[in-house]
Coordinates of C-alpha atoms in Angstrom, one line a residue:
X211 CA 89.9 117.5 91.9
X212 CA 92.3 119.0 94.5
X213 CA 94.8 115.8 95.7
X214 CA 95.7 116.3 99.3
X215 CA 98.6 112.9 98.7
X216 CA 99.4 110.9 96.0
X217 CA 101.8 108.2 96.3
X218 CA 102.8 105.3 93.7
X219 CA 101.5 102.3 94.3
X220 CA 102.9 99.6 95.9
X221 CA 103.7 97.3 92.9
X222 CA 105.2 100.5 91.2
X223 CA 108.5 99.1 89.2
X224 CA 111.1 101.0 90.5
X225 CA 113.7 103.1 88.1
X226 CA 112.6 104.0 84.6
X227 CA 112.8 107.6 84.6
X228 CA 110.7 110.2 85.2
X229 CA 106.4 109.6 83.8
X230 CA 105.4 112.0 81.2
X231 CA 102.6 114.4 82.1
X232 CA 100.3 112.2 79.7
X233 CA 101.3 109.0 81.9
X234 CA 101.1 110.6 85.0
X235 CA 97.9 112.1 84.9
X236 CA 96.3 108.2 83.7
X237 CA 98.5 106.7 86.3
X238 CA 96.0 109.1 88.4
X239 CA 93.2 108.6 86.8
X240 CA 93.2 105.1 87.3
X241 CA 94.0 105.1 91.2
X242 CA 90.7 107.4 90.9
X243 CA 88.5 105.1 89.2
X244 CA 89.4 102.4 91.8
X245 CA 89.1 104.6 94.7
X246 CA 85.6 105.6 93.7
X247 CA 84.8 102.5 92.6
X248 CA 85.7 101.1 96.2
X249 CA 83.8 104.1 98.0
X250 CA 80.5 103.7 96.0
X251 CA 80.8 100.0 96.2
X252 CA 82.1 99.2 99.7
X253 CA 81.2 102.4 102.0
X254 CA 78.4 104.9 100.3
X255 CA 75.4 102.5 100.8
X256 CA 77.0 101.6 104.5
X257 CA 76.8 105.7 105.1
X258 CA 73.3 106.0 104.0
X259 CA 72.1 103.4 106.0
X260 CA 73.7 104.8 108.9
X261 CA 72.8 108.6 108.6
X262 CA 69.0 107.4 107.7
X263 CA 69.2 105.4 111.5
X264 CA 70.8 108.4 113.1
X265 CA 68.1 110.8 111.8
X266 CA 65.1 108.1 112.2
X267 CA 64.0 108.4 108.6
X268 CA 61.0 106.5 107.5
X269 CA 62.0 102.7 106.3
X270 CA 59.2 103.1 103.7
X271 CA 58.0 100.2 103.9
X272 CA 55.5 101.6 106.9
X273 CA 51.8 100.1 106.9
X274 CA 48.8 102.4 107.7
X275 CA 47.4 101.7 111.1
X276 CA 51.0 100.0 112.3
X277 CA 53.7 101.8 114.6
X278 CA 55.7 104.2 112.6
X279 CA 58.0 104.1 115.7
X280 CA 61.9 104.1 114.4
X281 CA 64.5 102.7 117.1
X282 CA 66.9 105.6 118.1
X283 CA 69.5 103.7 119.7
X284 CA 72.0 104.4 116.6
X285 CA 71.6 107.9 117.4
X286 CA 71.9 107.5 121.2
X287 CA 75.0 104.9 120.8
X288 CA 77.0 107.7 118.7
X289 CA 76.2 110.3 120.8
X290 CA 77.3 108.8 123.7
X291 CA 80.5 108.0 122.4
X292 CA 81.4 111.2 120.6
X293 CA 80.8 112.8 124.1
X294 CA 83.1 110.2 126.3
X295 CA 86.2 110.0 123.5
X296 CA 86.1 114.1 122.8
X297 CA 86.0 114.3 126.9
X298 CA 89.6 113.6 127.2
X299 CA 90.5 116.0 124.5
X300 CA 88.8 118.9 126.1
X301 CA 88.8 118.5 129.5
X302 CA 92.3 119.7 130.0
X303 CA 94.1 123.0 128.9
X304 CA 96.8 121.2 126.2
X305 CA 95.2 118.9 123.5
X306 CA 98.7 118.2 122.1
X307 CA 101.9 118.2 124.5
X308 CA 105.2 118.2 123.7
X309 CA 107.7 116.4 125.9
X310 CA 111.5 117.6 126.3
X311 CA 114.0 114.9 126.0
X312 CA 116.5 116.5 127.9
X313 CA 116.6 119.5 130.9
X314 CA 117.6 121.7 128.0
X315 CA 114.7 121.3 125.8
X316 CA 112.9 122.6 128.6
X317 CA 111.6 125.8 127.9
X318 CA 111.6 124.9 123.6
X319 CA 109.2 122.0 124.3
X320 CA 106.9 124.4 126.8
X321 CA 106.9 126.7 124.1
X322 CA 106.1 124.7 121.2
X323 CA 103.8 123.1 123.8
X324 CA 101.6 126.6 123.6
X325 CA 102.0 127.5 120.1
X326 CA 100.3 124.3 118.8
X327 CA 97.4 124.9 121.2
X328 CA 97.0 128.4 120.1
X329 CA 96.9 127.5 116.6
X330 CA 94.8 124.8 116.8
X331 CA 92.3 126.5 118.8
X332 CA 92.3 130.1 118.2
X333 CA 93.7 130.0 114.4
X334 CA 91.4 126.5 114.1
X335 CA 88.4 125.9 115.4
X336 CA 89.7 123.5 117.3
X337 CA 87.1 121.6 119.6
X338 CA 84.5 121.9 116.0
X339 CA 87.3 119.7 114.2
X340 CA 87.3 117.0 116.8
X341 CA 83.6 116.8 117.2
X342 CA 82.9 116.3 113.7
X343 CA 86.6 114.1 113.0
X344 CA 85.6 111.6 115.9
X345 CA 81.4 111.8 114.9
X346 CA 82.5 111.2 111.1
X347 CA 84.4 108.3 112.3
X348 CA 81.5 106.8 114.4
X349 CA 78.8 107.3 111.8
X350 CA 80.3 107.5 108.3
X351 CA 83.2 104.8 108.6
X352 CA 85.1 107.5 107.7
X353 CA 87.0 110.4 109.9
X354 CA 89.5 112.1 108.0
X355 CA 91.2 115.9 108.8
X356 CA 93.6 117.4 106.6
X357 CA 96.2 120.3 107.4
X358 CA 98.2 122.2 105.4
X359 CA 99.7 125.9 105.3
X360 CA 97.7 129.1 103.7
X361 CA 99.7 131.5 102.3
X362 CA 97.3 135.2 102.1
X363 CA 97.7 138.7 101.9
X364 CA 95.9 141.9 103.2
X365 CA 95.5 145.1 103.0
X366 CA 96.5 147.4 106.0
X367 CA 96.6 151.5 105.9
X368 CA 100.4 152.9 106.6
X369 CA 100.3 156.4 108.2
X370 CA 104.0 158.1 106.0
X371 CA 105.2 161.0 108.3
X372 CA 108.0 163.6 108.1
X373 CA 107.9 163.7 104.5
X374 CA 109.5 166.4 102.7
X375 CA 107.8 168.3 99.7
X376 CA 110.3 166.2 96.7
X377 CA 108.4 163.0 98.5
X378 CA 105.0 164.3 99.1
X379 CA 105.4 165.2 95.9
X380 CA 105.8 161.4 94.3
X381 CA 103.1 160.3 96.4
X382 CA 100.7 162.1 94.9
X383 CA 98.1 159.6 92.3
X384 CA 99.3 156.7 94.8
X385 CA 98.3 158.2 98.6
X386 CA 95.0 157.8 100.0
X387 CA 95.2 161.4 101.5
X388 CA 97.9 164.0 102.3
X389 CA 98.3 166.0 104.7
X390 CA 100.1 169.3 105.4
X391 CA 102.1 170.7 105.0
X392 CA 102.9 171.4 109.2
X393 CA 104.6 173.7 111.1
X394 CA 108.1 172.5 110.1
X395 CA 107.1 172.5 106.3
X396 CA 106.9 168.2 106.4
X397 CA 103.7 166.3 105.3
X398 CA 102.0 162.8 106.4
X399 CA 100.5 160.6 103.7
X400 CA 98.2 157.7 104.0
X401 CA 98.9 154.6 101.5
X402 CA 97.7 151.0 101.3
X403 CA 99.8 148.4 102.4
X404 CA 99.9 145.3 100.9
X405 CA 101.3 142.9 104.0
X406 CA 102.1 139.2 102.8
X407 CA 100.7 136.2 105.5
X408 CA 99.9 133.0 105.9
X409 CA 98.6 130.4 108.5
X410 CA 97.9 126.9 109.4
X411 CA 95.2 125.6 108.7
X412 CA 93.4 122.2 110.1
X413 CA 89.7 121.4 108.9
X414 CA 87.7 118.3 108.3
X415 CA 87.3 116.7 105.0
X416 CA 83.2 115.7 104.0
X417 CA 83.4 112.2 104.3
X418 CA 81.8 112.0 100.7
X419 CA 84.2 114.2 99.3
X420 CA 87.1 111.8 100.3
X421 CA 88.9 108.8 98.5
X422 CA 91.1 106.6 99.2
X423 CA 92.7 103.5 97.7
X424 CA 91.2 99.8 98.1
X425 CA 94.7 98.4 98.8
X426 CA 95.3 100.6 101.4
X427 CA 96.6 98.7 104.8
X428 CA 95.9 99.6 108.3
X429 CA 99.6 101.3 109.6
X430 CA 101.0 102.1 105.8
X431 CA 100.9 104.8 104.0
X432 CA 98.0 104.9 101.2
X433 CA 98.8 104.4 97.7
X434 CA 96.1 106.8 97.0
X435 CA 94.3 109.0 98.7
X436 CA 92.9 112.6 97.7
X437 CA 90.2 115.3 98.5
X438 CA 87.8 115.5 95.6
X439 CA 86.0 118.9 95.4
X440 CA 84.3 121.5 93.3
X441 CA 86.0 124.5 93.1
X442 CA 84.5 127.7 90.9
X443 CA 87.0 128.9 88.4
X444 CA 87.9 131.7 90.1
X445 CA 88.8 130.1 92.7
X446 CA 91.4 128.1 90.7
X447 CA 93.0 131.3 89.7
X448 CA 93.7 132.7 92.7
X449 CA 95.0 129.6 93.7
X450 CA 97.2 130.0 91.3
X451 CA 96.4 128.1 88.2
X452 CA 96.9 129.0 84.7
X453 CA 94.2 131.2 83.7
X454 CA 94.4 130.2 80.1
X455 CA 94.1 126.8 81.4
X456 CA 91.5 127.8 84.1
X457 CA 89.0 129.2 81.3
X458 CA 89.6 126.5 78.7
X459 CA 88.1 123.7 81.1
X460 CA 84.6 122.5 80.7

């Protein structure tokens, strides 16, 4: 389970101290029982119903010799309204805008002004995450993005030049390739480059994969709410997780 918030809940007794691991993790556990219980009890069986009128799936209780006919307006209604709610999002250059407060700010807001568009739709697929965000909303009750910040690294090819023999020398075993040595007695290496980066990122969240807390209030932050999803175990690793840990789980 990967927890994009956790909060305590609202009747939480304040002061205390700190929970032990042990108490923490069934505080959790609880809140998750309840949130799934709320999702499979309140909003699953709403969701089904809903995609089976978008796609006009059989009712099964058709007769033979009677109209199999199944109404499309669920599909039509959604449509519809995706297209006129995303049409103010897209239909201008800035999806978010950021307004100075003073004559100063000016030329910071313009700026931050761009750099959110940019991300959102060249580091994000931007107008994908509003289509689906707005469509999950319609049709599955439930529209829910999450953002957060990637930290990656890659590897990049560094050209060395002017490099006397003594450091040609202790590049040798850890250069790609060597060249020289040139006219003026220097040499050019080629090594791998490790260079450290990192991005925001903005992407939807499968309505089935999210929960949230049945005393949640319209306006207030959630007492619980997470992103529940399978992950295989190396991708835990490299996320960062105990190995040990990682390779004990069932």
């Amino acid at each position: 389970m990967a927890t994009a918030y956790v909060s305590a809940p609202q009747d939480e007794p304040v002061g205390g101290g700190a929970m032990s691991d042990e108490e923490l993790a069934a505080h959790l556990d609880e809140h998750e029982r309840r949130a799934i219980g709320y999702y499979d009890s309140e909003i699953a069986t709403q969701q089904e119903e809903a995609l089976n009128r978008y796609y006009r799936r059989p009712y099964g209780d058709e007769q033979e010799g009677r109209s199999k006919v199944v109404d499309a307006t669920v599909a039509i209604t959604v449509d519809n309204a995706v297209a006129a709610i995303l049409k103010p999002f897209v239909s201008q250059d800035d999806v978010v805008a950021y307004e100075p407060r003073s004559q100063e700010d000016e030329e910071q807001a313009k700026q931050a002004t761009e750099y959110a568009n940019y991300v959102f739709y060249n580091d994000n697929p931007g107008f994908t995450i509003l289509h689906d965000w707005f469509k999950d909303a319609l049709l599955q009750k439930l529209g829910v993005v999450k953002v957060y910040w990637e930290d990656y690294s890659r590897e990049k090819i560094a050209r060395l030049e002017n490099l006397d023999p003594t450091q040609a020398e202790e590049l040798q075993g850890e250069a790609l390739a060597i060249y020289g040595p040139d006219e003026y007695g220097l040499y050019s290496a080629d090594v791998m480059h490790v260079e450290q980066d990192g991005k925001l990122c903005v992407e939807n969240v499968p309505p089935e994969e999210y929960r949230i807390s049945p005393y949640s209030r319209p306006g207030r932050t959630p007492p619980y709410e997470a992103h529940i999803t399978r992950k295989a175990r190396s991708e835990l690793i490299e996320m960062g997780f105990d190995t040990e840990i990682v390779m004990g789980l069932s």
